[in-house]
Amino acid sequence: MRVVVVFLLSGLLPLACSQERDPFAWLYGPRSLRFGSLQADTTGGECPDECDCPPSFPVAMYCDGRGLTAMPTIPSRMKYLYLQNNAITAVSDSALVNATNLVWLMMHYNQLTSDAIGKKVTPADLEGMDNLTILYLHDNAVTDMGKSLNTLKSLTLLEISGNKLTKVPEALPEHLHQLYLEFNAIDSLPEGFLGQFTQLQYVRIAHNQLTDKGIPANTFNVTGLVELDLSFNKLERIPSVSTTLQHLYLQANQIKEFTLGSFCSVVDVTNYSQLRTLRLDGNEISRQDIPNESTLCLRLTSSIEV
């Protein structure tokens, strides 16, 4: 009986060890140990030596945090490309030739400049990237995007915060859902800035240099917008917004007056704002400056921070 028990335990031991094996070992182990007996997918090109293309997820290429200074060759099968936390300074004309299947492109925390994107990469270089929906370019050194993003027809999220932009990029894709421009040096917005978008809901332009003079009338009075962040700018007045807006962040500006007309053109029982969140703290107004009529117009607002 003792021999039988030992035999059974010896058979169970490999199974127990396999269950305890780290499922993320491929991320940090040697390439031979990472992939084991799995056959690497070479469809559309070999995986670059400086990156990881796990056989268990063959449409993703991990090149983040590798000290890269240039974009590697991208196999055409790739849908998810992670290039963040490197020292990439430029995107060559041919770097994206095979990247027609990309859905996500992460290039934040690099050293990209306008010469590397706005001038060197033209709309023609991005033609065919019809599937790209998410583009992260934040925390680089871009001053001007030019019209390089114009052909990205499926792009829904554009994150270009933490760059050196002085104006909003031209010819942005019309189907954007989220646009993040925080921590730049933008001091004005173009006429009809939001009118070109049909699905835009989240706009963040906090930590810029916006002034009242730099914002055309009714720029933000568009339906569909859910969240608008204009905090940490140089505004002296509350801009007019749509009654459908739900979250408005205006803290740390220089606002001196609470203008109820910015939220409701007509104040009565049937006309009111959908605003839930309103932050005005860090400005030059107090709670005494809020008129009594605001309880009708802003009846859905849980609190007004001043």
Short mmCIF file of C-alpha atoms in Angstrom, two decimals:
data_model
loop_
_atom_site.label_atom_id
_atom_site.label_comp_id
_atom_site.label_asym_id
_atom_site.label_seq_id
_atom_site.Cartn_x
_atom_site.Cartn_y
_atom_site.Cartn_z
CA MET A 1 0.00 0.00 0.00
CA ARG A 2 2.85 2.39 0.82
CA VAL A 3 4.35 1.88 -2.65
CA VAL A 4 1.02 2.76 -4.29
CA VAL A 5 0.72 6.01 -2.27
CA VAL A 6 4.24 7.10 -3.25
CA PHE A 7 3.48 6.39 -6.89
CA LEU A 8 0.29 8.46 -6.79
CA LEU A 9 2.05 11.41 -5.11
CA SER A 10 4.85 11.37 -7.66
CA GLY A 11 2.26 11.61 -10.43
CA LEU A 12 0.51 14.57 -8.83
CA LEU A 13 3.68 16.57 -8.14
CA PRO A 14 4.27 17.85 -11.73
CA LEU A 15 0.62 18.90 -11.95
CA ALA A 16 0.88 20.92 -8.73
CA CYS A 17 4.07 22.58 -9.91
CA SER A 18 2.51 23.53 -13.24
CA GLN A 19 -0.44 25.16 -11.44
CA GLU A 20 1.95 27.30 -9.39
CA ARG A 21 3.97 28.40 -12.42
CA ASP A 22 3.97 32.19 -12.87
CA PRO A 23 1.64 32.96 -15.83
CA PHE A 24 3.57 36.18 -16.47
CA ALA A 25 7.04 34.60 -16.59
CA TRP A 26 7.35 35.44 -20.30
CA LEU A 27 7.51 39.13 -19.39
CA TYR A 28 10.84 38.95 -17.57
CA GLY A 29 12.44 35.59 -18.28
CA PRO A 30 14.83 34.72 -21.13
CA ARG A 31 13.12 34.42 -24.50
CA SER A 32 13.61 30.61 -24.58
CA LEU A 33 12.04 30.22 -21.15
CA ARG A 34 9.29 32.75 -21.86
CA PHE A 35 7.92 30.99 -24.89
CA GLY A 36 8.76 27.39 -24.00
CA SER A 37 7.34 24.94 -26.51
CA LEU A 38 4.81 27.45 -27.92
CA GLN A 39 5.39 28.19 -31.58
CA ALA A 40 5.95 31.89 -32.29
CA ASP A 41 3.66 33.44 -34.87
CA THR A 42 5.65 34.94 -37.74
CA THR A 43 2.69 36.00 -39.87
CA GLY A 44 3.45 39.37 -41.40
CA GLY A 45 7.05 39.39 -40.19
CA GLU A 46 9.31 38.27 -37.36
CA CYS A 47 9.07 39.81 -33.91
CA PRO A 48 11.94 42.31 -33.44
CA ASP A 49 14.67 41.09 -31.10
CA GLU A 50 14.26 44.14 -28.87
CA CYS A 51 10.54 43.43 -28.25
CA ASP A 52 8.32 40.64 -26.95
CA CYS A 53 5.51 39.08 -28.98
CA PRO A 54 4.01 36.38 -26.74
CA PRO A 55 2.64 33.37 -28.65
CA SER A 56 -0.28 33.35 -26.24
CA PHE A 57 -1.21 36.85 -27.50
CA PRO A 58 0.33 37.02 -31.00
CA VAL A 59 -1.30 40.32 -32.03
CA ALA A 60 0.45 42.33 -29.29
CA MET A 61 4.02 43.63 -29.35
CA TYR A 62 5.63 44.80 -26.11
CA CYS A 63 8.58 47.16 -26.59
CA ASP A 64 8.02 49.38 -23.56
CA GLY A 65 10.89 50.38 -21.28
CA ARG A 66 13.64 48.97 -23.53
CA GLY A 67 15.72 52.13 -24.02
CA LEU A 68 14.76 52.32 -27.71
CA THR A 69 15.67 55.44 -29.68
CA ALA A 70 13.82 54.48 -32.89
CA MET A 71 10.67 52.58 -33.77
CA PRO A 72 11.25 48.90 -34.54
CA THR A 73 9.82 47.10 -37.56
CA ILE A 74 6.15 46.27 -36.97
CA PRO A 75 4.80 42.92 -38.23
CA SER A 76 1.53 43.45 -40.09
CA ARG A 77 -0.46 41.14 -37.78
CA MET A 78 -0.02 43.47 -34.79
CA LYS A 79 -3.07 45.15 -33.27
CA TYR A 80 -1.62 46.38 -29.96
CA LEU A 81 1.75 48.13 -29.88
CA TYR A 82 3.37 49.25 -26.63
CA LEU A 83 6.32 51.64 -27.11
CA GLN A 84 5.98 53.80 -24.00
CA ASN A 85 8.82 54.67 -21.61
CA ASN A 86 11.59 54.70 -24.18
CA ALA A 87 13.78 57.41 -25.73
CA ILE A 88 12.27 57.38 -29.22
CA THR A 89 12.90 60.72 -30.91
CA ALA A 90 11.43 60.17 -34.37
CA VAL A 91 8.98 58.12 -36.40
CA SER A 92 10.58 57.30 -39.74
CA ASP A 93 8.58 57.53 -42.96
CA SER A 94 8.55 53.74 -43.34
CA ALA A 95 7.98 52.79 -39.69
CA LEU A 96 4.20 52.50 -40.03
CA VAL A 97 4.02 50.97 -43.51
CA ASN A 98 2.99 47.53 -42.19
CA ALA A 99 0.97 48.83 -39.23
CA THR A 100 -2.39 48.79 -40.99
CA ASN A 101 -4.02 46.50 -38.42
CA LEU A 102 -3.09 48.52 -35.33
CA VAL A 103 -5.93 49.22 -32.89
CA TRP A 104 -3.89 50.63 -29.98
CA LEU A 105 -0.64 52.61 -30.28
CA MET A 106 1.09 53.61 -27.04
CA MET A 107 3.98 56.04 -27.50
CA HIS A 108 3.78 58.10 -24.31
CA TYR A 109 6.86 59.02 -22.26
CA ASN A 110 9.27 59.25 -25.17
CA GLN A 111 11.18 62.16 -26.73
CA LEU A 112 9.09 62.79 -29.84
CA THR A 113 9.19 66.28 -31.33
CA SER A 114 7.21 68.07 -34.02
CA ASP A 115 9.94 67.40 -36.57
CA ALA A 116 9.40 63.72 -35.84
CA ILE A 117 5.60 63.78 -36.17
CA GLY A 118 3.97 66.91 -37.58
CA LYS A 119 6.42 67.47 -40.42
CA LYS A 120 8.10 64.13 -40.98
CA VAL A 121 4.99 61.94 -40.71
CA THR A 122 2.39 63.17 -43.19
CA PRO A 123 -1.27 62.11 -43.55
CA ALA A 124 -0.17 59.92 -46.44
CA ASP A 125 2.12 57.95 -44.11
CA LEU A 126 -0.87 57.10 -41.89
CA GLU A 127 -3.21 56.10 -44.70
CA GLY A 128 -4.45 52.54 -44.28
CA MET A 129 -4.46 52.70 -40.46
CA ASP A 130 -8.24 52.54 -40.54
CA ASN A 131 -8.49 50.39 -37.39
CA LEU A 132 -6.55 52.62 -34.98
CA THR A 133 -8.90 53.68 -32.18
CA ILE A 134 -6.54 54.67 -29.31
CA LEU A 135 -3.40 56.82 -29.60
CA TYR A 136 -1.31 57.78 -26.57
CA LEU A 137 1.30 60.49 -27.25
CA HIS A 138 1.34 62.23 -23.88
CA ASP A 139 4.55 63.35 -22.18
CA ASN A 140 6.67 63.95 -25.25
CA ALA A 141 8.00 67.25 -26.67
CA VAL A 142 5.59 67.90 -29.55
CA THR A 143 4.87 71.56 -30.40
CA ASP A 144 2.77 71.08 -33.54
CA MET A 145 0.93 68.03 -34.90
CA GLY A 146 0.24 69.54 -38.31
CA LYS A 147 -2.45 67.57 -40.15
CA SER A 148 -0.80 64.19 -39.55
CA LEU A 149 -3.83 62.71 -37.75
CA ASN A 150 -6.38 63.61 -40.39
CA THR A 151 -6.57 60.14 -41.98
CA LEU A 152 -7.17 58.21 -38.74
CA LYS A 153 -10.89 57.82 -39.38
CA SER A 154 -11.55 55.34 -36.53
CA LEU A 155 -9.64 57.18 -33.79
CA THR A 156 -11.82 57.61 -30.69
CA LEU A 157 -9.26 58.49 -27.98
CA LEU A 158 -6.39 60.95 -28.48
CA GLU A 159 -4.15 61.64 -25.49
CA ILE A 160 -1.55 64.35 -26.18
CA SER A 161 -1.25 65.94 -22.74
CA GLY A 162 2.12 66.92 -21.37
CA ASN A 163 3.61 68.18 -24.63
CA LYS A 164 4.50 71.71 -25.81
CA LEU A 165 1.48 72.49 -27.95
CA THR A 166 0.51 76.13 -28.33
CA LYS A 167 -2.62 75.42 -30.36
CA VAL A 168 -5.13 72.63 -30.89
CA PRO A 169 -3.98 70.23 -33.65
CA GLU A 170 -5.58 70.86 -37.04
CA ALA A 171 -7.90 68.48 -38.87
CA LEU A 172 -8.56 66.09 -36.00
CA PRO A 173 -10.53 62.89 -36.75
CA GLU A 174 -14.25 63.66 -36.58
CA HIS A 175 -15.21 60.52 -34.64
CA LEU A 176 -13.16 61.31 -31.54
CA HIS A 177 -14.87 60.35 -28.31
CA GLN A 178 -12.18 61.54 -25.87
CA LEU A 179 -9.69 64.40 -26.40
CA TYR A 180 -7.05 65.14 -23.77
CA LEU A 181 -4.85 68.26 -24.17
CA GLU A 182 -3.82 68.93 -20.56
CA PHE A 183 -0.44 70.35 -19.51
CA ASN A 184 0.38 72.18 -22.74
CA ALA A 185 0.71 75.90 -23.57
CA ILE A 186 -2.54 76.42 -25.52
CA ASP A 187 -3.79 80.01 -25.19
CA SER A 188 -6.70 80.01 -27.65
CA LEU A 189 -9.15 77.74 -29.45
CA PRO A 190 -10.17 77.86 -33.12
CA GLU A 191 -13.62 79.03 -34.22
CA GLY A 192 -16.10 76.14 -34.21
CA PHE A 193 -13.59 73.98 -32.36
CA LEU A 194 -16.12 71.38 -31.18
CA GLY A 195 -18.65 71.70 -33.98
CA GLN A 196 -16.69 69.34 -36.24
CA PHE A 197 -17.09 66.36 -33.91
CA THR A 198 -20.15 64.13 -33.91
CA GLN A 199 -19.33 61.84 -30.96
CA LEU A 200 -17.01 63.84 -28.68
CA GLN A 201 -18.01 63.54 -25.01
CA TYR A 202 -14.88 64.14 -22.91
CA VAL A 203 -12.60 67.19 -23.37
CA ARG A 204 -9.79 68.08 -20.99
CA ILE A 205 -7.75 71.26 -21.57
CA ALA A 206 -6.65 71.84 -17.98
CA HIS A 207 -3.24 73.34 -17.14
CA ASN A 208 -2.92 75.52 -20.24
CA GLN A 209 -2.90 79.30 -20.89
CA LEU A 210 -6.51 79.82 -22.01
CA THR A 211 -8.04 83.29 -21.61
CA ASP A 212 -11.53 84.63 -22.25
CA LYS A 213 -10.28 86.40 -25.37
CA GLY A 214 -8.94 83.11 -26.74
CA ILE A 215 -12.29 81.29 -26.57
CA PRO A 216 -14.84 82.22 -29.30
CA ALA A 217 -18.45 82.67 -28.17
CA ASN A 218 -20.45 79.46 -27.68
CA THR A 219 -17.40 77.24 -28.27
CA PHE A 220 -18.60 74.84 -25.56
CA ASN A 221 -22.33 75.28 -26.16
CA VAL A 222 -22.61 72.03 -28.12
CA THR A 223 -24.82 69.05 -27.39
CA GLY A 224 -23.26 65.69 -26.69
CA LEU A 225 -20.45 66.92 -24.45
CA VAL A 226 -20.49 65.15 -21.07
CA GLU A 227 -17.32 66.35 -19.33
CA LEU A 228 -15.33 69.57 -19.80
CA ASP A 229 -12.18 70.35 -17.81
CA LEU A 230 -10.83 73.91 -18.13
CA SER A 231 -9.20 74.09 -14.71
CA PHE A 232 -5.84 75.78 -14.09
CA ASN A 233 -6.11 78.32 -16.91
CA LYS A 234 -6.53 82.12 -16.93
CA LEU A 235 -10.29 82.49 -17.42
CA GLU A 236 -12.06 85.46 -15.79
CA ARG A 237 -15.60 84.49 -16.79
CA ILE A 238 -17.58 81.25 -16.86
CA PRO A 239 -17.91 80.25 -20.53
CA SER A 240 -21.32 79.37 -21.94
CA VAL A 241 -21.94 75.62 -21.96
CA SER A 242 -24.72 73.38 -23.21
CA THR A 243 -27.54 72.41 -20.86
CA THR A 244 -26.65 68.77 -21.59
CA LEU A 245 -23.15 69.06 -20.04
CA GLN A 246 -22.86 66.97 -16.86
CA HIS A 247 -19.41 67.74 -15.39
CA LEU A 248 -17.62 71.11 -15.52
CA TYR A 249 -14.24 71.81 -13.90
CA LEU A 250 -13.19 75.46 -13.66
CA GLN A 251 -11.10 75.48 -10.50
CA ALA A 252 -7.90 77.53 -10.21
CA ASN A 253 -8.79 80.20 -12.78
CA GLN A 254 -9.38 83.94 -12.19
CA ILE A 255 -13.19 83.95 -12.37
CA LYS A 256 -14.72 86.97 -10.61
CA GLU A 257 -18.45 86.55 -11.24
CA PHE A 258 -21.03 83.74 -11.16
CA THR A 259 -23.03 84.17 -14.39
CA LEU A 260 -26.12 81.96 -14.34
CA GLY A 261 -26.65 82.65 -18.05
CA SER A 262 -23.59 80.53 -18.77
CA PHE A 263 -25.66 77.48 -17.82
CA CYS A 264 -29.26 78.47 -18.61
CA SER A 265 -30.40 81.04 -21.15
CA VAL A 266 -33.89 80.78 -19.66
CA VAL A 267 -34.50 80.01 -15.97
CA ASP A 268 -37.87 78.46 -15.11
CA VAL A 269 -39.40 75.18 -13.98
CA THR A 270 -39.02 73.40 -17.33
CA ASN A 271 -35.64 74.75 -18.47
CA TYR A 272 -32.63 73.60 -16.47
CA SER A 273 -29.09 72.29 -16.78
CA GLN A 274 -28.08 68.63 -16.60
CA LEU A 275 -24.93 69.60 -14.72
CA ARG A 276 -24.02 67.22 -11.88
CA THR A 277 -20.54 68.48 -10.99
CA LEU A 278 -19.42 72.13 -10.86
CA ARG A 279 -16.04 73.12 -9.44
CA LEU A 280 -15.20 76.80 -9.04
CA ASP A 281 -12.80 76.62 -6.10
CA GLY A 282 -9.57 78.55 -6.37
CA ASN A 283 -11.26 81.51 -8.12
CA GLU A 284 -12.22 84.99 -6.95
CA ILE A 285 -15.83 84.28 -6.02
CA SER A 286 -17.53 83.03 -2.86
CA ARG A 287 -20.76 81.22 -2.07
CA GLN A 288 -22.47 84.59 -1.51
CA ASP A 289 -21.94 85.36 -5.21
CA ILE A 290 -24.19 82.46 -6.28
CA PRO A 291 -27.72 83.79 -7.02
CA ASN A 292 -30.79 82.14 -5.52
CA GLU A 293 -32.11 81.32 -8.99
CA SER A 294 -29.30 78.79 -9.39
CA THR A 295 -31.37 76.23 -7.48
CA LEU A 296 -33.75 76.12 -10.44
CA CYS A 297 -31.17 76.14 -13.21
CA LEU A 298 -28.69 73.81 -11.47
CA ARG A 299 -31.22 71.60 -9.73
CA LEU A 300 -29.31 68.40 -10.56
CA THR A 301 -25.96 69.67 -9.30
CA SER A 302 -25.09 67.81 -6.12
CA SER A 303 -22.76 70.57 -4.90
CA ILE A 304 -21.02 73.71 -6.16
CA GLU A 305 -17.48 73.95 -4.89
CA VAL A 306 -16.26 77.53 -4.46
#
